[in-house]
XYZ file of C-alpha atoms in Angstrom:
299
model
C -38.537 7.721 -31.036
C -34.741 8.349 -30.195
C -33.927 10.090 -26.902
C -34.137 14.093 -27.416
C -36.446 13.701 -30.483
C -39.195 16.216 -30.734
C -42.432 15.254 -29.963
C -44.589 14.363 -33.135
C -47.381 16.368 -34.141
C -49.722 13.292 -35.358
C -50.929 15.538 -38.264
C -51.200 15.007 -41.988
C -49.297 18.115 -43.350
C -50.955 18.369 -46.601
C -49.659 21.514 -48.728
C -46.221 21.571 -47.130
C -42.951 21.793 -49.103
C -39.545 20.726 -47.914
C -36.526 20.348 -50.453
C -34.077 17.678 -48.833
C -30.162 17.163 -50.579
C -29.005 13.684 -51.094
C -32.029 11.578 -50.835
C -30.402 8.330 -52.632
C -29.390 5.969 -50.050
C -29.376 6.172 -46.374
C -30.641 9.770 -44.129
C -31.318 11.426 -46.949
C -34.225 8.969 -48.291
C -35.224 7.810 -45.445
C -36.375 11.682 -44.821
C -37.865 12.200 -47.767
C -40.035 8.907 -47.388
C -40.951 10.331 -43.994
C -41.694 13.698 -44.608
C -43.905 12.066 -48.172
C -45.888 9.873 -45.238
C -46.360 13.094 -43.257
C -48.358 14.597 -46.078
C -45.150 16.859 -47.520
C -44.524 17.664 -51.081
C -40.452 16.692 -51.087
C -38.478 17.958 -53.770
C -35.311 15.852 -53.829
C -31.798 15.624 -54.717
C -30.007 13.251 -56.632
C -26.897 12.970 -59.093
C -28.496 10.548 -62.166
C -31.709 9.888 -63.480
C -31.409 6.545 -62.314
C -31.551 7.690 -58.945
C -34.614 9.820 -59.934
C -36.986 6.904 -61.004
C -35.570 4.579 -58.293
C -36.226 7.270 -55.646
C -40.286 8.694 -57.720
C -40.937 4.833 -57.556
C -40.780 4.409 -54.242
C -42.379 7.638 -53.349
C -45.153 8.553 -55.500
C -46.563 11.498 -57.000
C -45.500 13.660 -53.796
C -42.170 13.239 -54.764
C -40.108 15.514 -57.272
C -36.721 14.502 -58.144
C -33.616 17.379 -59.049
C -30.905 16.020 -60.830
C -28.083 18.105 -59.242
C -24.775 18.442 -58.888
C -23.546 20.155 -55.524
C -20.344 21.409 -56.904
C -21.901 23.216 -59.795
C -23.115 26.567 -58.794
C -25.440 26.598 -61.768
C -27.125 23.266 -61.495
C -27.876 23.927 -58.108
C -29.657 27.831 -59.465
C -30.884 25.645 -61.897
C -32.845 23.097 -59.625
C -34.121 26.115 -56.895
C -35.480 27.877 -60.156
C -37.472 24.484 -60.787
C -38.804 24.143 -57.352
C -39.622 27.977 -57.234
C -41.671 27.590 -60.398
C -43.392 24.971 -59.157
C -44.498 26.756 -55.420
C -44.686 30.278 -56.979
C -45.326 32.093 -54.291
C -46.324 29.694 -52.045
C -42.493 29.336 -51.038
C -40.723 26.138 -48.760
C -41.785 25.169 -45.486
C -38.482 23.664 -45.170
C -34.762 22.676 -46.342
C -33.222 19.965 -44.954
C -29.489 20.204 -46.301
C -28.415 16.256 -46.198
C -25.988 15.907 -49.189
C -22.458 15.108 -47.610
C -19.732 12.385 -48.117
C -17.104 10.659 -46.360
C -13.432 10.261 -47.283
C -11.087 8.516 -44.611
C -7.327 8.235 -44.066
C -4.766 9.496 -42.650
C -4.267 13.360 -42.774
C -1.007 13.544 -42.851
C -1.290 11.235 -46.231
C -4.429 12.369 -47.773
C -4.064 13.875 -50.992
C -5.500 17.789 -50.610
C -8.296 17.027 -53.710
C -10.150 14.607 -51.546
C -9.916 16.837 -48.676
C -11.255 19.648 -50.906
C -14.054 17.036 -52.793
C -15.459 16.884 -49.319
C -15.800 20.731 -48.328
C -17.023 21.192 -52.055
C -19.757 18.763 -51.170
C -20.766 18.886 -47.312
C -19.600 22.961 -47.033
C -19.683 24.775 -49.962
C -22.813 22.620 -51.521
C -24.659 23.353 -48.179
C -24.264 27.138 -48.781
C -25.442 27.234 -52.279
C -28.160 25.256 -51.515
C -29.247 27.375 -48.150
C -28.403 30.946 -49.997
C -30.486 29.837 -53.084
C -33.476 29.094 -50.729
C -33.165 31.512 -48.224
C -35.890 33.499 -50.327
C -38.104 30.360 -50.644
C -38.269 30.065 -46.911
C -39.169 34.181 -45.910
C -36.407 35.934 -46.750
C -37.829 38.128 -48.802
C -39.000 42.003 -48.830
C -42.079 40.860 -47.369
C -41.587 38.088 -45.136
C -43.758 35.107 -44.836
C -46.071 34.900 -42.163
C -44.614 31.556 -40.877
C -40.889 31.102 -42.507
C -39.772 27.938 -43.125
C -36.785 26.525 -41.463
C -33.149 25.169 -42.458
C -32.154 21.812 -40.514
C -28.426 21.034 -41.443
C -26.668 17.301 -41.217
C -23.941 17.272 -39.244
C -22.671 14.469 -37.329
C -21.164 13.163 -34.087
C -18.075 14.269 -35.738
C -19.222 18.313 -35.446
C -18.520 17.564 -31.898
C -16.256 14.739 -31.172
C -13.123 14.468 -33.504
C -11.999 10.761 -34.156
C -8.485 9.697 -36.160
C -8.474 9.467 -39.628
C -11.487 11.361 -39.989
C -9.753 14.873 -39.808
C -11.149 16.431 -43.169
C -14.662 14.874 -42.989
C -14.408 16.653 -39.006
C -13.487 19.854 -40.488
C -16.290 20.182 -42.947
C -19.143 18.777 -39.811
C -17.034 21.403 -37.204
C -17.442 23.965 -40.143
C -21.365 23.245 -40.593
C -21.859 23.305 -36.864
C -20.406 26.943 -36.438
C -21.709 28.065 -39.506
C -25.361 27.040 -38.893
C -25.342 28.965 -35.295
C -23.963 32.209 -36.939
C -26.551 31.921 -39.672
C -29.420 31.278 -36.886
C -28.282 34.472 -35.292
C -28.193 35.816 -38.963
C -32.125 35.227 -39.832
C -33.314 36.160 -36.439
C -35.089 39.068 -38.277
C -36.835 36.769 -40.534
C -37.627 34.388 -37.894
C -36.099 31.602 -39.816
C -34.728 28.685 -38.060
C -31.506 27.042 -37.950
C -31.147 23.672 -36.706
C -28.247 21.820 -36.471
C -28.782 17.700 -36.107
C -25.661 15.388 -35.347
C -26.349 11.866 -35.692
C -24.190 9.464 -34.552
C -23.852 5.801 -36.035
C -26.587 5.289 -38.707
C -26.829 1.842 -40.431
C -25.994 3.428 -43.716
C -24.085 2.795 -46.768
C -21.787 5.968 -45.983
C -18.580 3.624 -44.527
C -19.353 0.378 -46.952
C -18.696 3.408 -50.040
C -15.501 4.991 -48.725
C -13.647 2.513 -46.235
C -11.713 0.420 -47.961
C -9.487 -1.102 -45.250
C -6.178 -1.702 -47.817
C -6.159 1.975 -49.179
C -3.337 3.042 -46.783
C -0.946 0.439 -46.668
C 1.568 2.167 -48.139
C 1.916 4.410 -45.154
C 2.670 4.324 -41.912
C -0.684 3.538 -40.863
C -1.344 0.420 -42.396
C -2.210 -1.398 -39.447
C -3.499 0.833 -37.502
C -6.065 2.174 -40.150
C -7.443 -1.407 -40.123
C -8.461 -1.485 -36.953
C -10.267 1.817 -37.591
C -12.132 0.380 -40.454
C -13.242 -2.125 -38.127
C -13.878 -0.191 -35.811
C -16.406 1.806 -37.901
C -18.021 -0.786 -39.246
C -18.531 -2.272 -35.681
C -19.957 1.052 -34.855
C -22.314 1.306 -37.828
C -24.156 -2.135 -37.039
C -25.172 -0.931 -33.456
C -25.924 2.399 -34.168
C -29.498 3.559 -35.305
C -31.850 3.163 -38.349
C -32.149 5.693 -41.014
C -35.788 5.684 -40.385
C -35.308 6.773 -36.788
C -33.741 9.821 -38.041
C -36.756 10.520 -40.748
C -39.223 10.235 -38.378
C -36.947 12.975 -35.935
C -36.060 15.559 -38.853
C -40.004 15.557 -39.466
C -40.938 15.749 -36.283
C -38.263 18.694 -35.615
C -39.579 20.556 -38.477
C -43.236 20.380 -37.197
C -42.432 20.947 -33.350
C -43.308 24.918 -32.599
C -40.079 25.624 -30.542
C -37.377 23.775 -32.052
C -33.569 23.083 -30.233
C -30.488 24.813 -31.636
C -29.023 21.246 -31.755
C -30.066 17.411 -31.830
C -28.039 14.726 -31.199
C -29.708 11.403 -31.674
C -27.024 8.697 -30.850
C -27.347 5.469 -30.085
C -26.369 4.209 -26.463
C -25.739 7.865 -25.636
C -24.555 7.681 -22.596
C -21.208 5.808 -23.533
C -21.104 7.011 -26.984
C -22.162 10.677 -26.709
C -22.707 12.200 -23.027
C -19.868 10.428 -20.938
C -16.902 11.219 -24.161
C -18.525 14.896 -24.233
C -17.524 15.290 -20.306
C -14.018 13.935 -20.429
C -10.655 15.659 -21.140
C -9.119 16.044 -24.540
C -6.283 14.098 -22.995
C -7.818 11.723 -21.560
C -10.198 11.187 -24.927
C -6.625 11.067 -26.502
C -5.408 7.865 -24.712
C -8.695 5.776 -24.854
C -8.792 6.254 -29.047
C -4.746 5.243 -28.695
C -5.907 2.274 -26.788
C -9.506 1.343 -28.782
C -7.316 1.153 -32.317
C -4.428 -0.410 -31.389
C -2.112 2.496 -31.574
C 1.853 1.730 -30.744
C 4.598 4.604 -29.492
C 6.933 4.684 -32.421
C 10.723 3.958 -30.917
C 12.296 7.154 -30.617
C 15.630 7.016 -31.945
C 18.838 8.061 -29.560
């Protein structure tokens, strides 16, 4: 179990419900295997029907794909009406809000449509999915007797903000404060927020969107490789999906859950130690790590 996980429950939870986004490759299915081992009922997210059987195949009967789109308002109604006849009243024991992507490059070069594509997907999607299922999980005229609970995705990147990951940054930095004001928010209901921040994941996120060519007409040609490189480095050490599964399940079962998780691997250099230093002095050792060079000032 990764350092700070919850302790598991070692219960079956037969009868449970939890609706995770983005269950097609990487956090996202791993989860919804985990949560299917645990005993859950895991209505899932996807965006084709290939995706669907792929994912139903694997998972068996406890498994209920949603062919959804994030950025359409009404396919995502459309998929909470589905799951909400399906529970009636029995309502969700749980949303895990997973869906996200990653577009790198250089700010100052990144065309504003995939800067919006991203808060369309990992902001805006989060919140239609959480305000659709806010009533699923006690927020109702008549509460539940034991809510349900929202766990939100972030990343290391809600916390620490690396180069030429500015707008992917912005929409984790957005989740993180948004998920603290909505805890705050459902106190009434007694519905938990919960952020979790992974940090490298052996995942397919990078191998989709890092394409180590795409800014070489720009001043960061060079540089941007060696953040590719970087990331990819990054990626192989870091921890398996599975090991994030197995902690989003056992989160959502612990009693008294954290505010925040943070399972990173080697935490210490890549998590606690960059969390204590200076912005400054965070400044010069990301200069260093990628290669950076001064550009010659002209007289």
């Amino acid at each position: 179990m990764p350092s700070g996980a919850a302790p598991s429950v070692g219960r079956m939870s037969s009868n449970k419900n939890v609706l995770i986004t983005g269950v097609s490759t990487g956090i996202g299915q791993a989860a919804a295997s985990a949560f299917v081992a645990r005993g859950y009922r895991v209505f899932g997210t996807v965006r084709s029907a290939h995706d669907a059987a792929r994912a139903t195949a694997s998972m068996g009967e406890r498994f209920h794909p949603l062919i959804v789109d994030l950025v359409d308002d009404e396919s995502v109604r459309k998929a909470v009406r589905t799951v909400e006849g399906v529970l009636g009243d029995r309502g969700l024991d749980g949303l895990v809000n997973n869906a996200g992507i990653a577009l790198p490059g250089p700010l100052a070069d990144q065309p504003l449509d995939q800067v919006r594509q991203m808060f369309e997907v990992n902001v805006f999607g989060l919140i239609k999915v959480t305000q659709a299922c806010l009533p699923l999980l006690g927020m109702r005229a008549a509460p539940r007797a034991v809510p349900g609970r929202v766990i939100n995705i972030s990343s290391g990147a809600g916390k620490l903000s690396v180069p030429f990951l500015a707008a992917y940054t912005a929409t984790k930095h957005a989740v993180e404060g948004m998920s603290h004001s909505l805890r705050r928010e459902l106190l009434p209901w007694n519905i938990p927020v919960i952020v979790v921040g992974p940090g490298n994941v052996r995942t397919p996120i990078w191998a989709k969107a890092a394409n180590e060519n795409a800014w070489d007409h720009t001043p960061f040609a060079d540089v941007y490789k060696n953040f590719v490189r970087f990331m990819f480095a990054g990626e192989k050490k870091g921890m398996a999906a599975a090991e994030i599964g197995g902690l989003l399940v056992d989160i959502m079962e612990t009693a008294n859950p954290r505010p925040r998780y943070a399972p990173v691997a080697q935490k210490l250099v890549n998590w606690t130690i960059p969390r204590l230093l200076s912005e400054k002095t965070l400044d010069r050792i990301m200069f260093k790590t990628l290669g950076m060079q001064a550009r010659a000032r002209q007289s």
